[in-house]
GROMACS .gro file of C-alpha atoms in nm:
model
  312
    1MET     CA    1   0.000   0.000   0.000
    2ARG     CA    2   0.101   0.352  -0.065
    3LYS     CA    3   0.188   0.543   0.246
    4ARG     CA    4   0.034   0.879   0.293
    5PRO     CA    5   0.281   1.158   0.344
    6ALA     CA    6   0.309   1.260   0.703
    7LEU     CA    7   0.136   1.585   0.786
    8ARG     CA    8   0.366   1.858   0.892
    9THR     CA    9   0.269   2.030   1.211
   10ALA     CA   10   0.308   2.403   1.212
   11THR     CA   11   0.550   2.524   1.470
   12VAL     CA   12   0.409   2.795   1.692
   13PRO     CA   13   0.669   3.051   1.790
   14HIS     CA   14   0.720   3.060   2.160
   15LYS     CA   15   0.711   3.384   2.348
   16PRO     CA   16   1.045   3.479   2.490
   17ARG     CA   17   1.084   3.379   2.847
   18GLY     CA   18   1.319   3.456   3.122
   19PRO     CA   19   1.579   3.734   3.104
   20ARG     CA   20   1.495   3.849   2.748
   21ARG     CA   21   1.130   3.921   2.833
   22ARG     CA   22   1.226   4.085   3.158
   23ARG     CA   23   1.476   4.302   2.978
   24GLY     CA   24   1.202   4.421   2.742
   25GLY     CA   25   0.978   4.506   3.036
   26LEU     CA   26   1.253   4.704   3.208
   27THR     CA   27   1.350   4.908   2.903
   28PRO     CA   28   1.080   5.178   2.944
   29TRP     CA   29   1.174   5.219   3.311
   30LEU     CA   30   1.539   5.270   3.216
   31TYR     CA   31   1.439   5.558   2.991
   32LEU     CA   32   1.218   5.704   3.265
   33ALA     CA   33   1.479   5.658   3.539
   34PRO     CA   34   1.649   6.004   3.506
   35ALA     CA   35   1.317   6.188   3.522
   36LEU     CA   36   1.197   5.970   3.810
   37VAL     CA   37   1.516   6.039   4.007
   38VAL     CA   38   1.480   6.415   3.960
   39LEU     CA   39   1.109   6.415   4.045
   40GLY     CA   40   1.171   6.189   4.344
   41GLY     CA   41   1.435   6.423   4.479
   42LEU     CA   42   1.220   6.730   4.428
   43LEU     CA   43   0.888   6.585   4.549
   44ALA     CA   44   0.951   6.289   4.778
   45TYR     CA   45   1.119   6.478   5.063
   46PRO     CA   46   0.871   6.772   5.070
   47VAL     CA   47   0.576   6.531   5.064
   48TYR     CA   48   0.736   6.330   5.344
   49GLN     CA   49   0.785   6.644   5.554
   50LEU     CA   50   0.431   6.758   5.481
   51GLY     CA   51   0.285   6.430   5.602
   52LEU     CA   52   0.517   6.426   5.905
   53ILE     CA   53   0.423   6.777   6.018
   54SER     CA   54   0.054   6.693   5.982
   55LEU     CA   55   0.095   6.421   6.246
   56PHE     CA   56   0.251   6.649   6.510
   57HIS     CA   57   0.150   6.955   6.709
   58TYR     CA   58   0.351   7.212   6.518
   59THR     CA   59   0.307   7.585   6.585
   60GLN     CA   60   0.528   7.894   6.600
   61ALA     CA   61   0.670   7.776   6.932
   62GLN     CA   62   0.802   7.460   6.770
   63VAL     CA   63   0.938   7.654   6.473
   64SER     CA   64   1.134   7.878   6.710
   65GLY     CA   65   1.263   7.574   6.898
   66GLY     CA   66   1.107   7.678   7.228
   67GLU     CA   67   0.891   7.371   7.290
   68PRO     CA   68   0.926   7.010   7.176
   69THR     CA   69   0.680   6.875   6.924
   70THR     CA   70   0.418   6.630   7.046
   71PHE     CA   71   0.288   6.343   6.835
   72GLN     CA   72  -0.087   6.370   6.773
   73GLY     CA   73  -0.140   6.101   6.512
   74PHE     CA   74  -0.458   6.179   6.319
   75GLY     CA   75  -0.570   6.437   6.575
   76ASN     CA   76  -0.508   6.726   6.334
   77TYR     CA   77  -0.722   6.555   6.071
   78THR     CA   78  -0.998   6.498   6.327
   79GLU     CA   79  -0.990   6.865   6.420
   80LEU     CA   80  -0.988   6.965   6.055
   81PHE     CA   81  -1.282   6.744   5.957
   82ALA     CA   82  -1.480   6.866   6.258
   83ASP     CA   83  -1.448   7.226   6.137
   84ASP     CA   84  -1.753   7.339   5.938
   85GLN     CA   85  -1.546   7.603   5.761
   86PHE     CA   86  -1.323   7.336   5.607
   87TRP     CA   87  -1.620   7.165   5.440
   88GLN     CA   88  -1.755   7.500   5.317
   89VAL     CA   89  -1.417   7.587   5.168
   90LEU     CA   90  -1.384   7.240   5.015
   91LEU     CA   91  -1.727   7.270   4.849
   92ALA     CA   92  -1.645   7.620   4.723
   93THR     CA   93  -1.312   7.493   4.585
   94LEU     CA   94  -1.477   7.205   4.401
   95LEU     CA   95  -1.747   7.425   4.247
   96PHE     CA   96  -1.504   7.701   4.155
   97ALA     CA   97  -1.258   7.454   3.999
   98ALA     CA   98  -1.539   7.286   3.803
   99ALA     CA   99  -1.659   7.621   3.667
  100CYS     CA  100  -1.303   7.716   3.568
  101VAL     CA  101  -1.241   7.384   3.395
  102VAL     CA  102  -1.567   7.391   3.196
  103SER     CA  103  -1.518   7.756   3.095
  104THR     CA  104  -1.153   7.702   2.998
  105LEU     CA  105  -1.235   7.398   2.785
  106ALA     CA  106  -1.527   7.575   2.616
  107VAL     CA  107  -1.324   7.886   2.530
  108GLY     CA  108  -1.013   7.691   2.431
  109CYS     CA  109  -1.198   7.442   2.207
  110ALA     CA  110  -1.405   7.716   2.042
  111LEU     CA  111  -1.096   7.921   1.960
  112ALA     CA  112  -0.915   7.608   1.838
  113VAL     CA  113  -1.194   7.548   1.587
  114LEU     CA  114  -1.185   7.918   1.495
  115LEU     CA  115  -0.812   7.890   1.419
  116THR     CA  116  -0.892   7.632   1.152
  117ARG     CA  117  -1.142   7.869   0.986
  118VAL     CA  118  -0.947   8.196   0.964
  119ARG     CA  119  -0.661   8.299   0.738
  120ALA     CA  120  -0.293   8.299   0.826
  121VAL     CA  121  -0.264   8.657   0.956
  122PRO     CA  122  -0.563   8.647   1.197
  123ARG     CA  123  -0.451   8.300   1.306
  124LEU     CA  124  -0.102   8.428   1.387
  125ALA     CA  125  -0.245   8.728   1.575
  126LEU     CA  126  -0.473   8.505   1.783
  127MET     CA  127  -0.186   8.266   1.854
  128LEU     CA  128   0.041   8.551   1.970
  129ALA     CA  129  -0.235   8.697   2.187
  130GLY     CA  130  -0.299   8.357   2.347
  131LEU     CA  131   0.071   8.292   2.408
  132GLY     CA  132   0.100   8.641   2.558
  133ALA     CA  133  -0.176   8.560   2.806
  134TRP     CA  134  -0.014   8.223   2.877
  135ALA     CA  135   0.327   8.382   2.945
  136THR     CA  136   0.196   8.657   3.173
  137PRO     CA  137   0.281   8.591   3.542
  138ALA     CA  138  -0.018   8.525   3.764
  139VAL     CA  139   0.051   8.825   3.990
  140THR     CA  140   0.079   9.062   3.692
  141GLY     CA  141  -0.234   8.926   3.526
  142SER     CA  142  -0.434   8.947   3.849
  143THR     CA  143  -0.325   9.308   3.906
  144VAL     CA  144  -0.422   9.406   3.551
  145TRP     CA  145  -0.765   9.245   3.585
  146LEU     CA  146  -0.817   9.424   3.917
  147PHE     CA  147  -0.744   9.755   3.744
  148LEU     CA  148  -0.982   9.676   3.457
  149PHE     CA  149  -1.267   9.610   3.702
  150ASP     CA  150  -1.169   9.876   3.956
  151ALA     CA  151  -1.467  10.058   4.107
  152ASP     CA  152  -1.314  10.407   4.062
  153PHE     CA  153  -1.076  10.393   3.766
  154GLY     CA  154  -1.163  10.071   3.584
  155PRO     CA  155  -1.277  10.102   3.221
  156VAL     CA  156  -1.520   9.808   3.248
  157ASN     CA  157  -1.755   9.992   3.487
  158ARG     CA  158  -1.749  10.300   3.263
  159VAL     CA  159  -1.830  10.101   2.950
  160LEU     CA  160  -2.109   9.906   3.122
  161GLY     CA  161  -2.238  10.213   3.308
  162LEU     CA  162  -2.209  10.049   3.651
  163GLY     CA  163  -2.073  10.357   3.830
  164ASP     CA  164  -1.869  10.269   4.138
  165HIS     CA  165  -1.980   9.905   4.155
  166SER     CA  166  -1.722   9.693   4.342
  167TRP     CA  167  -1.670   9.351   4.185
  168THR     CA  168  -1.467   9.220   4.476
  169TYR     CA  169  -1.723   9.312   4.745
  170GLY     CA  170  -1.978   9.041   4.669
  171ARG     CA  171  -1.890   8.675   4.702
  172TYR     CA  172  -2.016   8.556   4.364
  173SER     CA  173  -1.899   8.861   4.171
  174ALA     CA  174  -1.550   8.820   4.319
  175PHE     CA  175  -1.543   8.452   4.224
  176PHE     CA  176  -1.667   8.545   3.876
  177LEU     CA  177  -1.389   8.802   3.839
  178VAL     CA  178  -1.125   8.550   3.943
  179LEU     CA  179  -1.279   8.292   3.708
  180LEU     CA  180  -1.237   8.533   3.415
  181GLU     CA  181  -0.871   8.581   3.497
  182VAL     CA  182  -0.809   8.207   3.540
  183VAL     CA  183  -0.976   8.131   3.205
  184TRP     CA  184  -0.780   8.413   3.038
  185CYS     CA  185  -0.444   8.271   3.145
  186SER     CA  186  -0.542   7.905   3.094
  187PHE     CA  187  -0.727   7.885   2.761
  188PRO     CA  188  -0.411   7.916   2.542
  189PHE     CA  189  -0.291   7.571   2.653
  190VAL     CA  190  -0.624   7.415   2.556
  191MET     CA  191  -0.648   7.616   2.235
  192VAL     CA  192  -0.302   7.524   2.103
  193THR     CA  193  -0.326   7.158   2.207
  194VAL     CA  194  -0.672   7.102   2.056
  195TYR     CA  195  -0.575   7.296   1.742
  196ALA     CA  196  -0.277   7.066   1.693
  197GLY     CA  197  -0.507   6.767   1.735
  198ILE     CA  198  -0.755   6.901   1.480
  199ARG     CA  199  -0.475   6.953   1.229
  200ALA     CA  200  -0.381   6.587   1.270
  201VAL     CA  201  -0.731   6.470   1.172
  202PRO     CA  202  -0.737   6.350   0.807
  203ALA     CA  203  -0.899   6.603   0.577
  204GLU     CA  204  -1.095   6.325   0.403
  205VAL     CA  205  -1.291   6.259   0.722
  206LEU     CA  206  -1.401   6.621   0.753
  207GLU     CA  207  -1.485   6.639   0.383
  208ALA     CA  208  -1.701   6.327   0.410
  209ALA     CA  209  -1.890   6.477   0.704
  210ALA     CA  210  -1.944   6.800   0.509
  211LEU     CA  211  -2.072   6.609   0.206
  212ASP     CA  212  -2.320   6.428   0.431
  213GLY     CA  213  -2.462   6.766   0.528
  214ALA     CA  214  -2.339   6.768   0.889
  215SER     CA  215  -2.341   7.105   1.063
  216GLN     CA  216  -2.034   7.244   1.236
  217TRP     CA  217  -2.167   7.144   1.577
  218ARG     CA  218  -2.247   6.793   1.450
  219VAL     CA  219  -1.898   6.761   1.300
  220TRP     CA  220  -1.745   6.856   1.632
  221ARG     CA  221  -1.971   6.631   1.841
  222SER     CA  222  -1.972   6.322   1.617
  223VAL     CA  223  -1.636   6.340   1.438
  224LEU     CA  224  -1.378   6.564   1.600
  225ALA     CA  225  -1.458   6.505   1.969
  226PRO     CA  226  -1.431   6.122   1.950
  227MET     CA  227  -1.107   6.143   1.753
  228LEU     CA  228  -0.964   6.404   1.991
  229ARG     CA  229  -1.067   6.215   2.303
  230PRO     CA  230  -0.711   6.138   2.424
  231ILE     CA  231  -0.614   6.504   2.384
  232LEU     CA  232  -0.931   6.625   2.555
  233VAL     CA  233  -0.867   6.390   2.847
  234VAL     CA  234  -0.515   6.530   2.889
  235VAL     CA  235  -0.619   6.897   2.882
  236THR     CA  236  -0.915   6.826   3.112
  237ILE     CA  237  -0.703   6.657   3.378
  238GLN     CA  238  -0.436   6.925   3.354
  239SER     CA  239  -0.701   7.195   3.393
  240VAL     CA  240  -0.851   7.016   3.694
  241ILE     CA  241  -0.512   7.000   3.866
  242TRP     CA  242  -0.427   7.363   3.791
  243ASP     CA  243  -0.766   7.509   3.880
  244PHE     CA  244  -0.807   7.302   4.196
  245LYS     CA  245  -0.490   7.449   4.345
  246VAL     CA  246  -0.542   7.811   4.242
  247PHE     CA  247  -0.375   8.041   4.492
  248THR     CA  248  -0.226   8.357   4.342
  249GLN     CA  249  -0.538   8.482   4.165
  250ILE     CA  250  -0.761   8.437   4.472
  251TYR     CA  251  -0.506   8.582   4.711
  252VAL     CA  252  -0.426   8.889   4.502
  253MET     CA  253  -0.771   8.971   4.362
  254THR     CA  254  -0.974   8.914   4.682
  255GLY     CA  255  -0.717   9.042   4.931
  256GLY     CA  256  -0.637   8.703   5.085
  257GLY     CA  257  -0.975   8.532   5.063
  258GLY     CA  258  -1.238   8.805   5.049
  259ILE     CA  259  -1.442   8.972   5.319
  260ALA     CA  260  -1.470   8.741   5.622
  261GLY     CA  261  -1.318   8.460   5.415
  262GLN     CA  262  -1.611   8.443   5.173
  263ASN     CA  263  -1.380   8.367   4.877
  264LEU     CA  264  -1.151   8.113   5.039
  265VAL     CA  265  -1.029   7.809   4.848
  266LEU     CA  266  -0.826   7.524   4.994
  267ASN     CA  267  -0.486   7.660   4.897
  268VAL     CA  268  -0.555   8.002   5.051
  269TYR     CA  269  -0.722   7.836   5.351
  270ALA     CA  270  -0.411   7.625   5.411
  271TYR     CA  271  -0.192   7.937   5.383
  272GLN     CA  272  -0.403   8.119   5.640
  273LYS     CA  273  -0.392   7.828   5.881
  274ALA     CA  274  -0.019   7.770   5.844
  275PHE     CA  275   0.129   8.119   5.819
  276ALA     CA  276  -0.138   8.366   5.932
  277SER     CA  277  -0.246   8.161   6.236
  278SER     CA  278   0.087   7.975   6.285
  279GLN     CA  279  -0.100   7.641   6.290
  280TYR     CA  280   0.146   7.466   6.065
  281SER     CA  281   0.017   7.119   6.146
  282LEU     CA  282  -0.336   7.207   6.032
  283GLY     CA  283  -0.200   7.371   5.719
  284ALA     CA  284   0.001   7.057   5.646
  285ALA     CA  285  -0.310   6.843   5.700
  286ILE     CA  286  -0.498   7.052   5.443
  287GLY     CA  287  -0.206   7.006   5.204
  288VAL     CA  288  -0.220   6.628   5.249
  289VAL     CA  289  -0.595   6.627   5.180
  290MET     CA  290  -0.537   6.827   4.860
  291LEU     CA  291  -0.259   6.589   4.759
  292LEU     CA  292  -0.487   6.287   4.804
  293ILE     CA  293  -0.766   6.449   4.600
  294LEU     CA  294  -0.529   6.534   4.315
  295LEU     CA  295  -0.377   6.186   4.334
  296ALA     CA  296  -0.724   6.037   4.293
  297VAL     CA  297  -0.781   6.260   3.988
  298THR     CA  298  -0.448   6.147   3.842
  299LEU     CA  299  -0.536   5.781   3.893
  300VAL     CA  300  -0.866   5.835   3.712
  301TYR     CA  301  -0.672   6.002   3.432
  302LEU     CA  302  -0.433   5.707   3.401
  303ARG     CA  303  -0.723   5.462   3.402
  304LEU     CA  304  -0.897   5.652   3.124
  305LEU     CA  305  -0.582   5.655   2.917
  306ARG     CA  306  -0.533   5.283   2.967
  307ARG     CA  307  -0.893   5.210   2.869
  308GLN     CA  308  -0.860   5.420   2.556
  309GLY     CA  309  -0.537   5.237   2.468
  310GLU     CA  310  -0.719   4.906   2.490
  311GLU     CA  311  -1.002   5.031   2.268
  312LEU     CA  312  -0.769   5.153   1.996
   0.00000   0.00000   0.00000
């Protein structure tokens, strides 16, 4: 009988094991090592000291070396969480940061789309104006905005016919004034980043949407926004971190937190506790709480990026 030829079995390539695979997993960390060393040296020790001070009774007497520090454990946190003012300031900080983030994203995305519609000269002028706002120091920008809305000499009140109306006297008007300044100095980052992302979108996709009769809003909502999702996530998280820890604008424009502390946010509240009242341990506890909140936001950001990487 004729023998049938033996079937050849396909050889499946084996995944590298042992040192070679480990070497491939360590390669990214080797590239990140210099930056991690620098960041660790700049951040690890201050964060350690912040957490340590928050666990002790630390006032001006301890700073001067007159009395020894006493370990309180989580006593400072208990005192902080029992203070009604802390929860009011935390709520005000969250609402103010949310309003700043939404406004910054709206203005930045709208101007990014506008940059794609105008000619080269207006585009360059808008870019230079945005970068000028971005490069202006926070103290300088806050002082200029205070002058613009000044009750006696400000041009805004004259144009609007408001007389000697004081924008920093009322709680909500003062927050609104600070919000305008924060958006003014923050929107260029969103505008330039989103504009770069729009330029990377293939022109054929936008032409197909236009041929289908989609409006500009529909193109943004159904085409551009999904394709720019990674970029939008980045600018959103960055804006949350920056706006949550606003200090200079509030401190300069409201005179340290407004009348009777009506415009306090967590950063200014921590400054008042630590340096104005010499309760350094309470100020450190507020700093630790802010650090944990921002760390939670960062973890959400990393999770979103990982999920988007799996979907792509």
